[in-house]
Coordinates of C-alpha atoms in Angstrom, one line a residue:
X1066 CA 4.8 0.1 -1.1
X1067 CA 7.6 -1.0 -3.3
X1068 CA 7.9 -4.4 -5.2
X1069 CA 11.3 -5.7 -6.4
X1070 CA 11.5 -8.5 -8.8
X1071 CA 14.3 -10.3 -10.6
X1072 CA 14.3 -12.1 -13.6
X1073 CA 16.8 -14.5 -15.1
X1074 CA 16.9 -15.3 -18.2
X1075 CA 20.1 -17.2 -19.5
X1076 CA 23.2 -15.6 -18.1
X1077 CA 21.4 -12.0 -18.0
X1078 CA 19.6 -10.6 -14.8
X1079 CA 16.9 -8.0 -15.0
X1080 CA 15.9 -6.0 -11.8
X1081 CA 12.3 -4.2 -11.9
X1082 CA 11.1 -1.8 -9.2
X1083 CA 7.6 -1.2 -8.7
X1084 CA 6.0 1.1 -6.3
X1085 CA 2.9 2.9 -5.2
X1086 CA 2.6 6.6 -5.2
X1087 CA 0.9 8.1 -2.6
X1088 CA -1.3 11.8 -3.6
X1089 CA 0.0 14.4 -1.5
X1090 CA -3.6 15.3 -0.3
X1091 CA -4.3 11.8 1.4
X1092 CA -2.4 11.9 4.5
X1093 CA -4.0 14.9 5.6
X1094 CA -7.7 13.6 4.3
X1095 CA -7.2 10.4 6.5
X1096 CA -6.2 12.7 9.4
X1097 CA -9.5 14.6 8.7
X1098 CA -11.4 11.4 8.7
X1099 CA -10.1 10.0 11.8
X1100 CA -10.0 13.3 14.0
X1101 CA -13.0 15.3 12.8
X1102 CA -15.4 12.4 12.0
X1103 CA -14.1 9.9 14.1
X1104 CA -13.8 7.4 11.5
X1105 CA -11.9 3.8 11.8
X1106 CA -10.0 3.4 8.4
X1107 CA -8.7 0.0 7.0
X1108 CA -6.7 -0.9 4.2
X1109 CA -8.0 -4.0 2.3
X1110 CA -5.4 -5.3 -0.3
X1111 CA -4.2 -8.2 -2.1
X1112 CA -0.9 -6.8 -2.2
X1113 CA 1.9 -8.2 0.2
X1114 CA 2.0 -7.1 3.9
X1115 CA 5.4 -5.2 3.5
X1116 CA 3.9 -3.0 0.7
X1117 CA 0.4 -2.7 2.4
X1118 CA 2.2 -1.6 5.9
X1119 CA 4.5 1.0 3.9
X1120 CA 1.7 2.8 2.3
X1121 CA -0.5 2.4 5.6
X1122 CA 2.5 4.2 7.5
X1123 CA 2.5 6.7 4.6
X1124 CA -1.0 7.9 5.4
X1125 CA -1.7 7.0 8.8
X1126 CA -3.8 4.2 8.6
X1127 CA -2.9 1.4 11.2
X1128 CA -5.6 -1.2 10.2
X1129 CA -4.0 -3.3 7.4
X1130 CA -5.3 -6.4 6.1
X1131 CA -2.8 -7.6 3.1
X1132 CA -2.6 -10.6 0.9
X1133 CA -6.5 -10.7 0.8
X1134 CA -8.3 -12.5 -2.1
X1135 CA -10.9 -10.8 -3.9
X1136 CA -13.5 -12.7 -2.2
X1137 CA -11.9 -11.7 1.2
X1138 CA -12.5 -8.1 0.7

């Protein structure tokens, strides 16, 4: 996922971009766990929904729960 933040200090504006990088082997691993072993996979994260959905789409996971507190996970 990607998170963009803007910081304003006086008349100066700063733009920050943060993003998660998915390792190359993860989509294939997810595919194998789902198809070969019949696992149902979930992403549980404290990240924003849009970021969690972006990562989930990249790796092939459809069950996504975002904006969770540590207690919710």
